[in-house]
Amino acid sequence: MQQDEIYMKRCLELAALGLGKTYPNPMVGSVIVYRGIIIGEGWHKKSGEAHAEVIAVDSVKDKSLLKESTIYVSLEPCAHYGKTPPCAALIIKHKIPNVVIGCIDTFSEVAGKGIAMLQDAGANVKLGVLEAECLESHKRFFTFHQKKRPYIILKWAQTKDGFIAPTTQQQGKPFWITSSESKKLVHKWRTEEASILVGTHTAKKDNPALTARLWEGEQPLRLVLDRQLRLSTDLQVFNNMAKTLVFTAESKKSTEYIATDFSNLHESILKELHKRKIHSVIIEGGRETLQSFIDMNLWDEARVFTGKENLEEGISAPVLITKPTTEESISTDLLSWYKNDSKINCVGKAH
């Protein structure tokens, strides 16, 4: 691994510390290096707070060293005034001569403007170090701005013989397919995403809380499809542990109920989430809801657990016509990861 790649890898490690906490902003990491030694580093922790580059610069004790240093950042420094001043201007102010960037920011307010500002000020800018890894790190942010919708993750558990649930089930007592370790991992995932969605049948039959009770972190916004408002408000999904939005065709004036065109359901949901600046959503069920997103090709990745038991009969699991990119064992379960073929690209060119 080249020297630049080593420092960019550190930027990505720092950026990951902000996972699930920075939206609607991207999670970004930055490192400042002076003669082969890291003298400053930082990551964006929360929207409205200091960006990664600001924290990295502030962490440098001897600011005079900045004039002979290189700053690494996983995403192009911003060039516009938002909730915070532009980071490109900060780099120029401190006369940092060398800037190494993982990938260009596709957000229209930036999109090459930060690079142009730095180069116009005489900085030596290098672009595209660990670009693929940086694109992956910013996949939620890029999907939101390029496709005008959240990054969509499908998640379900299935038995060894391909069933997602039994055909009959006592209400309020979900049928657990996977191990406790897998369940804990799912709760960790929930802290990393902005929202989580289930259909009417799953909310009623399984009575899920859809919270991250087994992992410390942010609670996702809970989204429920309830066309005819058939769900009892006594269900766990309506408890006070997290906020819940209900997509319904019925007329009800409330901030928790969203009037939805069910003849164009997917577009209506995703348009509403985009308007609310929700960058990601986990689709957790049930089978009909999951399969509908697959059939519409509205998904970016899927995470599928396969348990060790057979059910022999039940509700068939959703079907993906693609092979998993990776697989791993989680206790007694097999976890398969799938990626949609459509790519998020780094657009724009350095000036």
CSV table of N, CA and C in Angstrom, one decimal, residues 54-172:
chain,number,residue,atom,x,y,z
A,54,VAL,N,-12.0,20.9,9.7
A,54,VAL,CA,-11.9,21.8,10.7
A,54,VAL,C,-11.4,21.2,12.0
A,55,ILE,N,-12.0,20.1,12.3
A,55,ILE,CA,-11.5,19.4,13.6
A,55,ILE,C,-10.1,18.9,13.4
A,56,ALA,N,-9.7,18.5,12.2
A,56,ALA,CA,-8.3,18.1,12.0
A,56,ALA,C,-7.3,19.2,12.2
A,57,VAL,N,-7.7,20.4,11.6
A,57,VAL,CA,-6.8,21.6,11.7
A,57,VAL,C,-6.8,22.0,13.2
A,58,ASP,N,-7.9,22.1,13.8
A,58,ASP,CA,-7.9,22.5,15.2
A,58,ASP,C,-7.1,21.6,16.2
A,59,SER,N,-7.0,20.3,15.8
A,59,SER,CA,-6.2,19.4,16.6
A,59,SER,C,-4.7,19.5,16.5
A,60,VAL,N,-4.3,20.3,15.5
A,60,VAL,CA,-2.8,20.5,15.3
A,60,VAL,C,-2.3,21.5,16.3
A,61,LYS,N,-1.4,21.1,17.2
A,61,LYS,CA,-0.9,22.0,18.3
A,61,LYS,C,-0.1,23.1,17.7
A,62,ASP,N,0.9,22.8,16.8
A,62,ASP,CA,1.7,23.9,16.2
A,62,ASP,C,1.2,24.2,14.8
A,63,LYS,N,0.4,25.2,14.7
A,63,LYS,CA,-0.2,25.6,13.4
A,63,LYS,C,0.8,26.0,12.4
A,64,SER,N,2.0,26.4,12.8
A,64,SER,CA,3.1,26.8,11.8
A,64,SER,C,3.5,25.6,10.9
A,65,LEU,N,3.2,24.4,11.4
A,65,LEU,CA,3.6,23.2,10.6
A,65,LEU,C,2.7,23.0,9.4
A,66,LEU,N,1.5,23.6,9.5
A,66,LEU,CA,0.5,23.4,8.4
A,66,LEU,C,1.0,23.9,7.1
A,67,LYS,N,1.9,24.9,7.0
A,67,LYS,CA,2.4,25.4,5.8
A,67,LYS,C,3.3,24.4,5.1
A,68,GLU,N,3.7,23.3,5.7
A,68,GLU,CA,4.6,22.3,5.1
A,68,GLU,C,3.9,20.9,5.2
A,69,SER,N,2.6,20.9,5.4
A,69,SER,CA,1.9,19.6,5.6
A,69,SER,C,1.0,19.2,4.4
A,70,THR,N,0.5,18.0,4.5
A,70,THR,CA,-0.5,17.5,3.5
A,70,THR,C,-1.7,17.2,4.3
A,71,ILE,N,-2.9,17.6,3.8
A,71,ILE,CA,-4.2,17.2,4.4
A,71,ILE,C,-4.8,16.2,3.5
A,72,TYR,N,-5.3,15.1,4.1
A,72,TYR,CA,-6.0,14.1,3.5
A,72,TYR,C,-7.5,14.2,3.9
A,73,VAL,N,-8.4,14.0,2.9
A,73,VAL,CA,-9.8,14.0,3.3
A,73,VAL,C,-10.5,13.0,2.3
A,74,SER,N,-11.5,12.3,2.9
A,74,SER,CA,-12.1,11.2,2.1
A,74,SER,C,-13.1,11.8,1.1
A,75,LEU,N,-13.5,13.0,1.2
A,75,LEU,CA,-14.5,13.7,0.3
A,75,LEU,C,-14.0,15.1,0.0
A,76,GLU,N,-14.2,15.5,-1.2
A,76,GLU,CA,-13.8,16.9,-1.6
A,76,GLU,C,-14.3,17.9,-0.6
A,77,PRO,N,-13.4,18.8,-0.1
A,77,PRO,CA,-13.7,19.8,0.8
A,77,PRO,C,-14.8,20.8,0.2
A,78,CYS,N,-15.8,21.2,1.1
A,78,CYS,CA,-16.9,22.0,0.6
A,78,CYS,C,-16.4,23.4,0.3
A,79,ALA,N,-17.1,24.0,-0.7
A,79,ALA,CA,-16.7,25.4,-1.1
A,79,ALA,C,-17.9,26.4,-0.9
A,80,HIS,N,-18.9,26.0,-0.2
A,80,HIS,CA,-20.1,26.8,0.0
A,80,HIS,C,-20.3,27.1,1.5
A,81,TYR,N,-21.1,28.1,1.8
A,81,TYR,CA,-21.5,28.4,3.1
A,81,TYR,C,-22.8,27.7,3.4
A,82,GLY,N,-22.8,26.7,4.3
A,82,GLY,CA,-24.0,26.1,4.8
A,82,GLY,C,-24.2,26.4,6.2
A,83,LYS,N,-24.3,25.4,7.1
A,83,LYS,CA,-24.4,25.6,8.5
A,83,LYS,C,-23.0,26.0,9.1
A,84,THR,N,-22.0,25.7,8.3
A,84,THR,CA,-20.6,26.0,8.7
A,84,THR,C,-19.9,26.6,7.5
A,85,PRO,N,-18.8,27.4,7.7
A,85,PRO,CA,-18.0,28.0,6.6
A,85,PRO,C,-17.4,26.9,5.7
A,86,PRO,N,-17.0,27.2,4.5
A,86,PRO,CA,-16.4,26.3,3.5
A,86,PRO,C,-15.0,25.8,4.0
A,87,CYS,N,-14.8,24.5,3.9
A,87,CYS,CA,-13.5,23.9,4.4
A,87,CYS,C,-12.4,24.2,3.4
A,88,ALA,N,-12.7,24.4,2.1
A,88,ALA,CA,-11.7,24.7,1.2
A,88,ALA,C,-11.0,26.1,1.6
A,89,ALA,N,-11.9,27.0,2.0
A,89,ALA,CA,-11.3,28.3,2.4
A,89,ALA,C,-10.5,28.2,3.7
A,90,LEU,N,-10.8,27.3,4.6
A,90,LEU,CA,-10.0,27.1,5.8
A,90,LEU,C,-8.6,26.5,5.4
A,91,ILE,N,-8.6,25.6,4.5
A,91,ILE,CA,-7.3,25.0,4.0
A,91,ILE,C,-6.4,26.1,3.4
A,92,ILE,N,-7.1,27.0,2.6
A,92,ILE,CA,-6.3,28.1,2.0
A,92,ILE,C,-5.8,29.1,3.0
A,93,LYS,N,-6.7,29.3,4.0
A,93,LYS,CA,-6.3,30.3,5.1
A,93,LYS,C,-5.1,29.9,5.8
A,94,HIS,N,-5.0,28.5,6.0
A,94,HIS,CA,-3.8,28.0,6.8
A,94,HIS,C,-2.6,27.6,5.8
A,95,LYS,N,-2.8,27.9,4.6
A,95,LYS,CA,-1.7,27.7,3.6
A,95,LYS,C,-1.2,26.3,3.5
A,96,ILE,N,-2.1,25.3,3.7
A,96,ILE,CA,-1.7,23.9,3.6
A,96,ILE,C,-1.4,23.7,2.1
A,97,PRO,N,-0.2,23.3,1.7
A,97,PRO,CA,0.2,23.3,0.3
A,97,PRO,C,-0.3,22.1,-0.5
A,98,ASN,N,-0.5,20.9,0.2
A,98,ASN,CA,-0.9,19.7,-0.5
A,98,ASN,C,-2.2,19.2,0.1
A,99,VAL,N,-3.1,18.8,-0.9
A,99,VAL,CA,-4.4,18.3,-0.5
A,99,VAL,C,-4.7,17.0,-1.3
A,100,VAL,N,-4.9,15.9,-0.5
A,100,VAL,CA,-5.2,14.6,-1.2
A,100,VAL,C,-6.7,14.3,-0.9
A,101,ILE,N,-7.4,14.0,-2.0
A,101,ILE,CA,-8.9,13.8,-1.8
A,101,ILE,C,-9.3,12.4,-2.3
A,102,GLY,N,-10.1,11.8,-1.6
A,102,GLY,CA,-10.6,10.4,-2.0
A,102,GLY,C,-11.5,10.5,-3.2
A,103,CYS,N,-12.5,11.3,-3.2
A,103,CYS,CA,-13.4,11.4,-4.3
A,103,CYS,C,-14.1,12.7,-4.3
A,104,ILE,N,-14.6,13.1,-5.5
A,104,ILE,CA,-15.3,14.4,-5.7
A,104,ILE,C,-16.7,14.3,-5.0
A,105,ASP,N,-17.1,15.4,-4.5
A,105,ASP,CA,-18.5,15.5,-3.9
A,105,ASP,C,-19.5,15.7,-5.0
A,106,THR,N,-20.5,14.9,-5.2
A,106,THR,CA,-21.5,15.0,-6.2
A,106,THR,C,-22.6,16.0,-5.9
A,107,PHE,N,-22.6,16.5,-4.6
A,107,PHE,CA,-23.6,17.5,-4.2
A,107,PHE,C,-23.4,18.7,-5.1
A,108,SER,N,-24.5,19.3,-5.7
A,108,SER,CA,-24.4,20.4,-6.6
A,108,SER,C,-23.7,21.6,-6.1
A,109,GLU,N,-23.8,21.8,-4.8
A,109,GLU,CA,-23.1,23.0,-4.2
A,109,GLU,C,-21.6,22.9,-4.1
A,110,VAL,N,-21.1,21.7,-4.3
A,110,VAL,CA,-19.7,21.4,-4.3
A,110,VAL,C,-19.2,21.0,-5.7
A,111,ALA,N,-19.4,19.7,-6.0
A,111,ALA,CA,-19.1,19.1,-7.3
A,111,ALA,C,-18.0,19.7,-8.1
A,112,GLY,N,-16.8,19.7,-7.5
A,112,GLY,CA,-15.6,20.2,-8.2
A,112,GLY,C,-15.2,21.6,-7.8
A,113,LYS,N,-16.1,22.3,-7.1
A,113,LYS,CA,-15.9,23.7,-6.8
A,113,LYS,C,-14.8,23.8,-5.7
A,114,GLY,N,-14.8,22.9,-4.8
A,114,GLY,CA,-13.8,22.9,-3.7
A,114,GLY,C,-12.4,22.7,-4.3
A,115,ILE,N,-12.3,21.8,-5.2
A,115,ILE,CA,-11.0,21.5,-5.9
A,115,ILE,C,-10.6,22.7,-6.6
A,116,ALA,N,-11.5,23.4,-7.4
A,116,ALA,CA,-11.1,24.5,-8.2
A,116,ALA,C,-10.7,25.7,-7.3
A,117,MET,N,-11.3,25.9,-6.1
A,117,MET,CA,-10.9,26.9,-5.2
A,117,MET,C,-9.5,26.7,-4.7
A,118,LEU,N,-9.2,25.4,-4.3
A,118,LEU,CA,-7.9,25.1,-3.8
A,118,LEU,C,-6.8,25.3,-4.9
A,119,GLN,N,-7.1,24.8,-6.1
A,119,GLN,CA,-6.1,24.9,-7.2
A,119,GLN,C,-5.9,26.4,-7.6
A,120,ASP,N,-7.0,27.2,-7.6
A,120,ASP,CA,-6.8,28.6,-7.9
A,120,ASP,C,-6.0,29.3,-6.9
A,121,ALA,N,-6.0,28.8,-5.6
A,121,ALA,CA,-5.1,29.4,-4.6
A,121,ALA,C,-3.7,28.9,-4.6
A,122,GLY,N,-3.4,28.0,-5.5
A,122,GLY,CA,-2.0,27.4,-5.6
A,122,GLY,C,-1.8,26.1,-4.9
A,123,ALA,N,-2.8,25.5,-4.4
A,123,ALA,CA,-2.6,24.2,-3.7
A,123,ALA,C,-2.4,23.1,-4.7
A,124,ASN,N,-1.5,22.1,-4.3
A,124,ASN,CA,-1.3,20.9,-5.1
A,124,ASN,C,-2.4,19.9,-4.7
A,125,VAL,N,-3.3,19.6,-5.6
A,125,VAL,CA,-4.4,18.7,-5.3
A,125,VAL,C,-4.3,17.4,-6.0
A,126,LYS,N,-4.4,16.3,-5.3
A,126,LYS,CA,-4.3,15.0,-5.8
A,126,LYS,C,-5.7,14.3,-5.6
A,127,LEU,N,-6.3,13.8,-6.6
A,127,LEU,CA,-7.7,13.2,-6.5
A,127,LEU,C,-7.7,11.7,-6.8
A,128,GLY,N,-8.6,11.0,-6.1
A,128,GLY,CA,-8.9,9.6,-6.5
A,128,GLY,C,-8.1,8.6,-5.7
A,129,VAL,N,-7.5,8.9,-4.6
A,129,VAL,CA,-6.8,8.0,-3.8
A,129,VAL,C,-7.8,7.1,-3.0
A,130,LEU,N,-7.7,5.8,-3.2
A,130,LEU,CA,-8.7,4.8,-2.6
A,130,LEU,C,-10.1,5.3,-3.0
A,131,GLU,N,-10.3,5.7,-4.3
A,131,GLU,CA,-11.6,6.2,-4.7
A,131,GLU,C,-12.8,5.3,-4.5
A,132,ALA,N,-12.6,4.0,-4.9
A,132,ALA,CA,-13.6,3.0,-4.8
A,132,ALA,C,-14.1,2.9,-3.3
A,133,GLU,N,-13.1,2.9,-2.4
A,133,GLU,CA,-13.5,2.8,-1.0
A,133,GLU,C,-14.2,4.0,-0.5
A,134,CYS,N,-13.8,5.2,-1.0
A,134,CYS,CA,-14.4,6.4,-0.6
A,134,CYS,C,-15.8,6.5,-1.1
A,135,LEU,N,-16.0,6.1,-2.4
A,135,LEU,CA,-17.4,6.0,-2.9
A,135,LEU,C,-18.3,5.1,-2.1
A,136,GLU,N,-17.7,4.0,-1.7
A,136,GLU,CA,-18.5,3.1,-0.8
A,136,GLU,C,-18.9,3.8,0.5
A,137,SER,N,-17.9,4.5,1.1
A,137,SER,CA,-18.1,5.2,2.3
A,137,SER,C,-19.3,6.2,2.2
A,138,HIS,N,-19.3,6.9,1.1
A,138,HIS,CA,-20.3,7.9,0.9
A,138,HIS,C,-21.5,7.5,0.1
A,139,LYS,N,-21.8,6.2,0.0
A,139,LYS,CA,-22.9,5.7,-0.8
A,139,LYS,C,-24.2,6.2,-0.5
A,140,ARG,N,-24.5,6.4,0.8
A,140,ARG,CA,-25.8,6.9,1.2
A,140,ARG,C,-26.0,8.4,0.7
A,141,PHE,N,-25.0,9.2,0.9
A,141,PHE,CA,-25.0,10.6,0.5
A,141,PHE,C,-25.1,10.8,-1.0
A,142,PHE,N,-24.3,10.0,-1.7
A,142,PHE,CA,-24.3,10.1,-3.2
A,142,PHE,C,-25.6,9.6,-3.8
A,143,THR,N,-26.2,8.5,-3.2
A,143,THR,CA,-27.4,8.0,-3.7
A,143,THR,C,-28.5,9.0,-3.5
A,144,PHE,N,-28.6,9.6,-2.4
A,144,PHE,CA,-29.6,10.6,-2.0
A,144,PHE,C,-29.6,11.8,-3.0
A,145,HIS,N,-28.4,12.3,-3.4
A,145,HIS,CA,-28.3,13.4,-4.3
A,145,HIS,C,-28.4,13.0,-5.8
A,146,GLN,N,-27.9,11.9,-6.1
A,146,GLN,CA,-27.9,11.5,-7.6
A,146,GLN,C,-29.2,10.9,-8.0
A,147,LYS,N,-29.8,10.1,-7.1
A,147,LYS,CA,-31.1,9.4,-7.5
A,147,LYS,C,-32.3,10.0,-6.8
A,148,LYS,N,-32.1,11.0,-6.0
A,148,LYS,CA,-33.2,11.7,-5.3
A,148,LYS,C,-34.0,10.8,-4.5
A,149,ARG,N,-33.4,9.9,-3.8
A,149,ARG,CA,-34.1,9.0,-2.9
A,149,ARG,C,-33.1,8.5,-1.9
A,150,PRO,N,-33.6,7.8,-0.8
A,150,PRO,CA,-32.6,7.3,0.2
A,150,PRO,C,-31.9,6.0,-0.4
A,151,TYR,N,-30.8,5.7,0.3
A,151,TYR,CA,-30.1,4.5,0.0
A,151,TYR,C,-30.9,3.3,0.6
A,152,ILE,N,-31.3,2.3,-0.2
A,152,ILE,CA,-32.2,1.3,0.2
A,152,ILE,C,-31.5,0.0,0.5
A,153,ILE,N,-31.7,-0.5,1.8
A,153,ILE,CA,-31.1,-1.8,2.2
A,153,ILE,C,-32.3,-2.7,2.5
A,154,LEU,N,-32.3,-3.9,1.8
A,154,LEU,CA,-33.3,-4.9,2.1
A,154,LEU,C,-32.7,-5.9,3.1
A,155,LYS,N,-33.5,-6.3,4.1
A,155,LYS,CA,-33.0,-7.2,5.1
A,155,LYS,C,-34.1,-8.2,5.5
A,156,TRP,N,-33.7,-9.5,5.5
A,156,TRP,CA,-34.6,-10.5,6.0
A,156,TRP,C,-33.9,-11.7,6.4
A,157,ALA,N,-34.6,-12.6,7.2
A,157,ALA,CA,-34.0,-13.8,7.6
A,157,ALA,C,-34.9,-14.9,7.0
A,158,GLN,N,-34.3,-16.0,6.6
A,158,GLN,CA,-35.0,-17.1,6.0
A,158,GLN,C,-34.5,-18.4,6.6
A,159,THR,N,-35.4,-19.4,6.5
A,159,THR,CA,-35.0,-20.8,7.0
A,159,THR,C,-34.1,-21.4,6.0
A,160,LYS,N,-33.5,-22.5,6.3
A,160,LYS,CA,-32.6,-23.2,5.4
A,160,LYS,C,-33.3,-23.7,4.1
A,161,ASP,N,-34.6,-24.0,4.3
A,161,ASP,CA,-35.4,-24.4,3.1
A,161,ASP,C,-36.2,-23.2,2.5
A,162,GLY,N,-35.8,-22.0,2.8
A,162,GLY,CA,-36.3,-20.8,2.0
A,162,GLY,C,-37.6,-20.2,2.4
A,163,PHE,N,-38.0,-20.3,3.7
A,163,PHE,CA,-39.2,-19.6,4.2
A,163,PHE,C,-38.8,-18.5,5.1
A,164,ILE,N,-39.6,-17.4,5.0
A,164,ILE,CA,-39.4,-16.2,5.8
A,164,ILE,C,-40.2,-16.3,7.1
A,165,ALA,N,-41.3,-17.0,7.1
A,165,ALA,CA,-42.2,-17.1,8.3
A,165,ALA,C,-43.1,-18.3,8.1
A,166,PRO,N,-43.7,-18.8,9.3
A,166,PRO,CA,-44.7,-19.8,9.1
A,166,PRO,C,-46.0,-19.2,8.6
A,167,THR,N,-46.9,-20.0,8.1
A,167,THR,CA,-48.1,-19.5,7.6
A,167,THR,C,-49.1,-19.1,8.7
A,168,THR,N,-49.0,-19.7,9.8
A,168,THR,CA,-49.8,-19.3,10.9
A,168,THR,C,-48.9,-19.0,12.1
A,169,GLN,N,-49.3,-18.0,12.8
A,169,GLN,CA,-48.4,-17.5,13.9
A,169,GLN,C,-49.2,-16.8,15.0
A,170,GLN,N,-48.9,-17.1,16.2
A,170,GLN,CA,-49.6,-16.4,17.3
A,170,GLN,C,-49.2,-15.0,17.4
A,171,GLN,N,-50.2,-14.1,17.3
A,171,GLN,CA,-49.9,-12.7,17.3
A,171,GLN,C,-49.1,-12.2,18.5
A,172,GLY,N,-48.1,-11.4,18.3
A,172,GLY,CA,-47.3,-10.9,19.4
A,172,GLY,C,-46.1,-11.8,19.8
